[in-house]
Short mmCIF file of C-alpha atoms and ligand atoms in Angstrom, two decimals:
data_model
loop_
_atom_site.label_atom_id
_atom_site.label_comp_id
_atom_site.label_asym_id
_atom_site.label_seq_id
_atom_site.Cartn_x
_atom_site.Cartn_y
_atom_site.Cartn_z
CA MET A 1 0.35 -0.83 -0.50
CA LYS A 2 0.96 3.36 -0.41
CA ILE A 3 1.24 5.11 2.98
CA GLY A 4 1.81 8.52 3.76
CA PHE A 5 3.66 8.96 7.64
CA VAL A 6 3.63 11.90 9.57
CA GLY A 7 5.46 12.55 12.98
CA LEU A 8 8.51 10.23 13.50
CA GLY A 9 9.50 10.20 16.63
CA ASN A 10 10.89 8.33 19.57
CA MET A 11 7.35 6.26 18.50
CA GLY A 12 6.84 6.63 14.86
CA GLY A 13 10.17 6.28 13.44
CA PRO A 14 9.90 2.63 14.81
CA MET A 15 6.17 2.33 13.26
CA ALA A 16 7.67 3.38 9.79
CA LEU A 17 10.31 1.20 10.06
CA ASN A 18 8.09 -2.01 10.13
CA LEU A 19 6.19 -0.22 7.32
CA ILE A 20 8.67 -0.45 5.09
CA LYS A 21 9.99 -3.87 6.16
CA ALA A 22 6.68 -4.89 5.64
CA GLY A 23 6.36 -4.00 2.17
CA HIS A 24 5.11 -0.91 2.33
CA VAL A 25 5.22 2.21 0.20
CA VAL A 26 5.95 4.70 3.09
CA THR A 27 6.48 8.16 2.06
CA VAL A 28 7.29 10.36 5.12
CA PHE A 29 7.83 13.68 7.19
CA ASP A 30 9.14 14.72 10.13
CA LEU A 31 9.99 18.32 11.66
CA SER A 32 13.25 17.53 12.42
CA ALA A 33 15.35 16.79 10.13
CA ALA A 34 17.81 13.64 11.69
CA SER A 35 14.11 11.63 12.19
CA LEU A 36 13.61 12.09 7.93
CA THR A 37 17.09 11.29 7.41
CA ARG A 38 17.01 8.09 9.95
CA LEU A 39 13.80 6.83 7.54
CA VAL A 40 14.64 7.78 4.64
CA GLU A 41 18.00 5.95 4.83
CA ALA A 42 16.20 2.90 5.22
CA GLY A 43 14.16 3.34 2.48
CA ALA A 44 11.56 5.99 2.83
CA ALA A 45 9.96 8.96 0.63
CA ALA A 46 10.67 12.54 2.41
CA ALA A 47 8.11 14.65 2.01
CA GLU A 48 8.52 18.76 3.16
CA SER A 49 5.34 19.30 5.07
CA PRO A 50 1.95 17.14 5.90
CA ALA A 51 -0.12 18.75 3.43
CA ALA A 52 3.00 17.85 0.50
CA ILE A 53 1.88 13.68 1.96
CA ALA A 54 -1.48 14.97 1.59
CA GLN A 55 -1.04 16.08 -2.16
CA GLY A 56 0.77 12.95 -3.05
CA ASP A 57 -0.04 9.37 -4.35
CA VAL A 58 -1.26 8.02 -0.93
CA GLU A 59 -4.53 5.38 -0.20
CA LEU A 60 -3.74 6.04 3.78
CA ILE A 61 -1.88 8.63 6.12
CA ILE A 62 -0.89 7.43 9.70
CA THR A 63 0.29 10.69 12.23
CA MET A 64 1.86 10.17 15.31
CA LEU A 65 2.31 13.11 17.22
CA PRO A 66 3.27 14.52 20.68
CA ALA A 67 -0.04 16.01 21.75
CA ALA A 68 -3.75 17.87 20.60
CA ALA A 69 -2.45 20.85 19.43
CA HIS A 70 -0.01 18.83 17.04
CA VAL A 71 -2.48 16.84 15.48
CA LYS A 72 -4.33 19.57 14.99
CA SER A 73 -2.25 21.94 13.27
CA VAL A 74 -1.24 18.34 11.01
CA TYR A 75 -5.48 18.32 10.24
CA LEU A 76 -7.06 21.23 10.20
CA GLY A 77 -3.98 23.93 9.33
CA ALA A 78 -4.74 25.70 6.40
CA GLU A 79 -1.37 23.83 4.99
CA GLY A 80 -2.47 20.41 6.95
CA ILE A 81 -3.62 17.05 5.44
CA LEU A 82 -7.48 18.38 5.24
CA ALA A 83 -6.93 20.87 3.10
CA HIS A 84 -5.08 18.80 0.72
CA VAL A 85 -6.09 15.37 1.24
CA ARG A 86 -8.49 13.39 -2.14
CA ALA A 87 -11.68 12.73 -0.61
CA GLY A 88 -11.44 8.10 0.02
CA VAL A 89 -7.92 9.04 1.36
CA PHE A 90 -7.60 6.68 5.09
CA LEU A 91 -6.32 8.37 7.54
CA ILE A 92 -5.10 6.90 11.17
CA ASP A 93 -3.82 9.07 13.97
CA CYS A 94 -1.46 6.94 16.59
CA SER A 95 -1.04 9.72 18.67
CA THR A 96 -2.82 10.12 22.73
CA ILE A 97 -5.29 12.92 22.45
CA ASP A 98 -7.96 13.89 24.72
CA PRO A 99 -10.98 11.56 23.19
CA ARG A 100 -13.59 15.50 22.31
CA THR A 101 -10.30 16.17 19.91
CA ALA A 102 -10.19 12.44 18.17
CA ARG A 103 -14.34 12.74 17.68
CA GLU A 104 -14.04 16.27 16.43
CA VAL A 105 -10.52 15.37 14.40
CA ALA A 106 -12.77 12.37 12.69
CA LYS A 107 -15.81 14.35 12.10
CA GLN A 108 -14.17 17.23 10.19
CA ALA A 109 -11.79 14.44 7.92
CA LEU A 110 -15.22 12.52 7.35
CA GLU A 111 -17.12 15.66 6.60
CA ASN A 112 -13.56 15.88 3.86
CA GLY A 113 -14.48 12.39 2.27
CA ASN A 114 -12.22 10.58 4.60
CA PRO A 115 -12.71 8.10 6.95
CA MET A 116 -10.90 7.77 9.97
CA LEU A 117 -9.28 6.21 12.86
CA ASP A 118 -8.52 6.81 16.30
CA ALA A 119 -6.14 3.80 17.50
CA PRO A 120 -3.02 5.11 20.22
CA VAL A 121 -0.73 2.54 21.39
CA SER A 122 0.80 0.88 24.13
CA GLY A 123 3.70 -0.70 24.79
CA GLY A 124 6.21 1.37 24.96
CA THR A 125 9.33 1.86 22.15
CA GLY A 126 10.10 -1.87 22.57
CA GLY A 127 6.76 -2.84 21.36
CA ALA A 128 7.11 0.08 18.46
CA SER A 129 10.53 -1.21 17.37
CA ALA A 130 9.59 -4.98 17.26
CA GLY A 131 6.20 -5.15 15.88
CA THR A 132 3.81 -5.52 18.95
CA LEU A 133 1.78 -3.11 19.74
CA THR A 134 -1.14 -2.88 21.15
CA PHE A 135 -3.65 -0.81 19.14
CA MET A 136 -7.01 0.37 20.38
CA VAL A 137 -8.87 1.56 17.65
CA GLY A 138 -12.06 3.53 17.62
CA GLY A 139 -14.03 4.26 14.64
CA SER A 140 -16.54 2.04 12.17
CA SER A 141 -16.36 -1.66 11.96
CA ALA A 142 -15.65 -1.54 7.91
CA ASP A 143 -12.42 1.20 8.60
CA PHE A 144 -11.47 -1.00 10.90
CA ASP A 145 -11.77 -4.05 9.21
CA ARG A 146 -9.41 -1.81 6.06
CA THR A 147 -6.81 -1.14 8.28
CA TRP A 148 -6.35 -4.15 9.90
CA PRO A 149 -4.37 -5.21 8.02
CA ILE A 150 -1.96 -2.21 7.55
CA LEU A 151 -1.96 -2.00 11.73
CA ALA A 152 -0.93 -5.75 12.47
CA ALA A 153 2.38 -4.67 9.96
CA MET A 154 3.08 -2.45 13.86
CA GLY A 155 1.51 -4.44 16.19
CA LYS A 156 0.37 -8.29 17.66
CA ASN A 157 -3.38 -6.82 19.60
CA ILE A 158 -5.05 -5.03 16.99
CA VAL A 159 -8.08 -3.98 19.24
CA HIS A 160 -11.73 -2.41 18.52
CA CYS A 161 -13.27 -0.48 20.88
CA GLY A 162 -16.42 1.48 19.11
CA ASP A 163 -17.06 4.24 17.28
CA SER A 164 -14.59 7.05 17.15
CA GLY A 165 -13.12 8.59 20.04
CA ASN A 166 -13.60 5.45 21.81
CA GLY A 167 -9.37 4.24 20.97
CA GLN A 168 -8.39 7.47 23.59
CA VAL A 169 -11.07 6.10 25.81
CA ALA A 170 -9.34 3.60 26.08
CA LYS A 171 -6.44 4.21 26.30
CA VAL A 172 -7.03 7.08 29.16
CA ALA A 173 -8.64 4.57 31.28
CA ASN A 174 -5.89 2.17 31.07
CA ASN A 175 -3.43 4.23 32.05
CA MET A 176 -4.93 5.83 34.54
CA LEU A 177 -5.22 2.79 36.04
CA LEU A 178 -2.28 2.27 34.98
CA GLY A 179 -0.57 5.14 37.20
CA VAL A 180 -2.83 4.81 40.43
CA SER A 181 -1.21 0.92 40.96
CA MET A 182 1.81 1.86 40.67
CA ILE A 183 1.19 4.77 43.63
CA ALA A 184 -0.25 1.74 45.31
CA VAL A 185 2.16 -0.89 44.77
CA SER A 186 5.17 1.71 45.81
CA GLU A 187 2.92 2.97 49.25
CA ALA A 188 3.09 -1.48 49.81
CA MET A 189 6.59 -1.90 49.09
CA ALA A 190 7.92 1.12 50.95
CA LEU A 191 5.73 0.00 54.30
CA GLY A 192 6.96 -3.43 54.04
CA VAL A 193 10.55 -3.11 53.81
CA SER A 194 10.44 0.14 55.90
CA LEU A 195 8.97 -2.82 59.07
CA GLY A 196 11.94 -5.22 58.44
CA MET A 197 10.02 -6.93 55.67
CA ASP A 198 12.70 -8.65 52.21
CA ALA A 199 11.67 -6.65 49.20
CA GLY A 200 11.79 -9.55 47.07
CA VAL A 201 10.55 -12.03 49.80
CA LEU A 202 7.41 -9.35 50.16
CA ALA A 203 6.43 -8.78 46.45
CA SER A 204 6.91 -12.71 45.97
CA ILE A 205 4.25 -12.85 48.96
CA ILE A 206 2.27 -9.77 47.34
CA ASN A 207 2.84 -11.77 43.18
CA THR A 208 0.79 -14.63 44.10
CA SER A 209 -1.97 -13.23 46.00
CA SER A 210 -4.53 -10.56 46.28
CA GLY A 211 -2.65 -7.61 45.73
CA ARG A 212 -0.86 -8.89 42.05
CA CYS A 213 -0.95 -6.48 39.66
CA TRP A 214 1.15 -5.64 36.42
CA SER A 215 2.96 -2.59 38.43
CA SER A 216 4.14 -5.62 40.96
CA ASP A 217 4.74 -8.68 38.60
CA THR A 218 6.23 -6.86 36.04
CA TYR A 219 7.29 -3.77 35.94
CA ASN A 220 7.83 -4.03 40.52
CA PRO A 221 9.04 -0.40 41.64
CA PHE A 222 11.49 -1.32 44.30
CA PRO A 223 15.15 -1.91 42.88
CA GLY A 224 16.39 -4.89 42.96
CA VAL A 225 12.95 -7.03 42.59
CA LEU A 226 12.93 -7.43 38.92
CA GLU A 227 16.16 -7.90 36.49
CA ASN A 228 14.55 -5.86 33.58
CA ALA A 229 12.62 -3.78 35.50
CA PRO A 230 14.01 0.74 35.11
CA ALA A 231 14.40 0.38 39.08
CA ALA A 232 17.00 -1.97 37.80
CA ARG A 233 19.04 1.30 36.04
CA GLY A 234 18.21 3.86 37.61
CA TYR A 235 14.66 4.56 35.93
CA THR A 236 15.94 5.33 32.77
CA GLY A 237 14.53 3.93 29.59
CA GLY A 238 10.65 3.21 30.81
CA PHE A 239 7.72 5.55 30.29
CA GLY A 240 7.95 9.33 31.74
CA THR A 241 7.14 10.30 34.55
CA ASP A 242 5.90 13.61 32.54
CA LEU A 243 4.18 11.02 29.20
CA MET A 244 2.39 9.55 32.66
CA LEU A 245 1.61 13.19 33.57
CA LYS A 246 0.63 14.17 30.99
CA ASP A 247 -2.11 10.61 30.68
CA LEU A 248 -3.34 11.50 33.18
CA GLY A 249 -4.37 14.75 32.93
CA LEU A 250 -5.97 13.55 29.04
CA ALA A 251 -8.04 11.79 32.31
CA SER A 252 -8.82 14.05 34.07
CA GLU A 253 -10.04 17.33 31.55
CA ALA A 254 -12.23 13.98 30.19
CA ALA A 255 -13.65 13.45 33.26
CA GLN A 256 -14.52 17.14 33.56
CA GLN A 257 -16.04 17.07 30.36
CA ILE A 258 -19.11 14.64 31.24
CA GLY A 259 -18.56 15.21 35.18
CA GLN A 260 -17.37 11.58 36.13
CA PRO A 261 -15.38 11.43 39.23
CA VAL A 262 -11.82 10.29 39.41
CA LEU A 263 -10.99 10.48 42.94
CA LEU A 264 -8.00 7.90 42.48
CA GLY A 265 -6.37 9.62 39.61
CA ALA A 266 -7.15 12.88 40.18
CA PHE A 267 -4.58 12.68 43.72
CA ALA A 268 -2.51 10.68 41.29
CA GLN A 269 -1.80 13.23 38.77
CA GLN A 270 -1.08 14.88 41.57
CA LEU A 271 1.55 13.29 43.00
CA TYR A 272 2.94 12.91 39.40
CA GLN A 273 3.04 16.53 39.40
CA SER A 274 5.24 16.86 42.79
CA PHE A 275 7.67 14.39 41.23
CA SER A 276 8.06 16.17 38.32
CA ALA A 277 8.50 19.74 39.58
CA GLN A 278 10.98 18.42 41.98
CA GLY A 279 13.30 17.78 38.60
CA ASN A 280 12.16 14.03 38.54
CA GLY A 281 10.40 14.14 35.13
CA SER A 282 12.44 12.63 32.75
CA LEU A 283 12.12 9.53 34.84
CA ASP A 284 10.24 6.46 35.18
CA PHE A 285 7.21 6.85 35.88
CA SER A 286 7.94 3.89 38.93
CA ALA A 287 10.01 5.85 40.68
CA ILE A 288 7.56 7.58 42.51
CA ILE A 289 8.43 4.89 44.78
CA ASN A 290 11.16 6.93 45.72
CA MET A 291 8.49 9.74 47.47
CA TYR A 292 7.79 6.94 49.75
CA ARG A 293 11.34 5.50 51.16
CA LYS A 294 13.11 7.10 53.58
CA ASP A 295 16.50 5.61 52.05
CA ALA A 296 16.36 7.38 48.84
P1 LIG B 301 8.63 11.96 20.00
O1 LIG B 301 8.71 13.42 20.87
O2 LIG B 301 9.60 10.97 20.68
O3 LIG B 301 7.87 12.62 18.58
C1 LIG B 301 6.87 13.18 18.36
C2 LIG B 301 7.37 13.34 16.74
O4 LIG B 301 6.60 13.79 15.84
C3 LIG B 301 8.34 13.97 17.09
O5 LIG B 301 9.61 13.58 15.79
C4 LIG B 301 8.85 15.92 16.21
O6 LIG B 301 9.27 16.41 15.78
C5 LIG B 301 7.18 15.15 15.30
N1 LIG B 301 6.31 16.24 15.57
C6 LIG B 301 5.83 17.74 15.74
N2 LIG B 301 4.66 18.29 15.71
C7 LIG B 301 5.37 17.92 14.35
C8 LIG B 301 4.37 18.62 12.93
N3 LIG B 301 3.51 19.17 13.49
N4 LIG B 301 4.74 17.85 12.01
C9 LIG B 301 5.53 16.71 11.70
N5 LIG B 301 6.22 16.59 12.33
C10 LIG B 301 6.12 16.83 14.26
O7 LIG B 301 6.29 11.11 21.18
P2 LIG B 301 6.89 9.82 21.09
O8 LIG B 301 7.82 9.07 22.35
O9 LIG B 301 7.30 9.72 19.59
O10 LIG B 301 5.49 9.90 21.15
C11 LIG B 301 3.94 10.12 19.82
C12 LIG B 301 3.02 10.05 20.41
O11 LIG B 301 2.73 8.28 21.12
C13 LIG B 301 2.34 10.96 22.12
O12 LIG B 301 0.77 11.40 21.53
C14 LIG B 301 2.74 9.64 23.30
O13 LIG B 301 1.46 10.04 24.09
C15 LIG B 301 2.11 8.49 23.05
N6 LIG B 301 2.63 7.39 23.58
C16 LIG B 301 4.54 7.19 23.97
C17 LIG B 301 4.75 6.36 23.58
C18 LIG B 301 6.31 6.05 24.28
O14 LIG B 301 6.81 5.33 25.12
N7 LIG B 301 6.84 6.99 24.56
C19 LIG B 301 4.62 5.14 24.27
C20 LIG B 301 2.48 4.97 23.95
C21 LIG B 301 1.89 5.90 23.88
#
């Protein structure tokens, strides 16, 4: 398939690379010349703007951008995709943004004659490189079925979550729970260790008992419990505190729009906010345990 790809950062770069490896003809654009060059060396054609991609010979355009403001400008701006793309070209936005913006942009795309899906991902940069991402997809069933093979070249679990915006709903709900559960595991681990328990023994009890969860058995925040968790390497190379903060912000914003209480989500947001304000925004989010550890 002839595919345009806009946004070649930590996630979009390896995702576009996997499309090339799968045999697709890929045209790319990013504001960063270095990111563009990496993809061109791997076999992509470079375009000069999102508008140039839209005007080119493409059947599908994928975007992977930092936040809602970038998504709006790339799709809705005067030099954006919708102003230049021909009717019938499919659009997929994989950025993590709020459900309301995702629905607004998809609505305008459809009025323009372009079916659009929101398809945020989980699985991190490792999953993006390995092609094992989970895609949470919002949009019509027919559009999901048509684009599924393309997403399958970049991911392992491709889940249709319902109508437009529901991919983002699944993403914010899951990440809010993750943010909260990591704080709960941190609190329990720090309490147990302060009361004299060995961290590894405590984790093994939790992981075979009713407190078991992903934050404990796969990503335990206490150093030394798991060899491959970010806690074992000074909380580097994982999911940054500021990225978690962004997702908690999206969850509380979405909750506010519909008057839905998210008490623990709001508390978690404030805790990560304090941790980030102390200069820890680039550390993996499991470093939040340092807010609890007396020895840290
Ligand atoms: P990133 O900052 O590494 O990459 C974003 C890219 O978009 C950059 O290369 C930037 O130059 C480019 N860009 C920004 N504005 C642009 C524009 N107007 N036109 C063209 N290119 C533009 O971010 P990332 O880590 O790749 O994350 C992308 C999205 O994926 C975010 O929404 C993030 O929340 C989400 N996400 C990230 C992870 C992760 O682990 N990094 C995991 C899941 C989801």
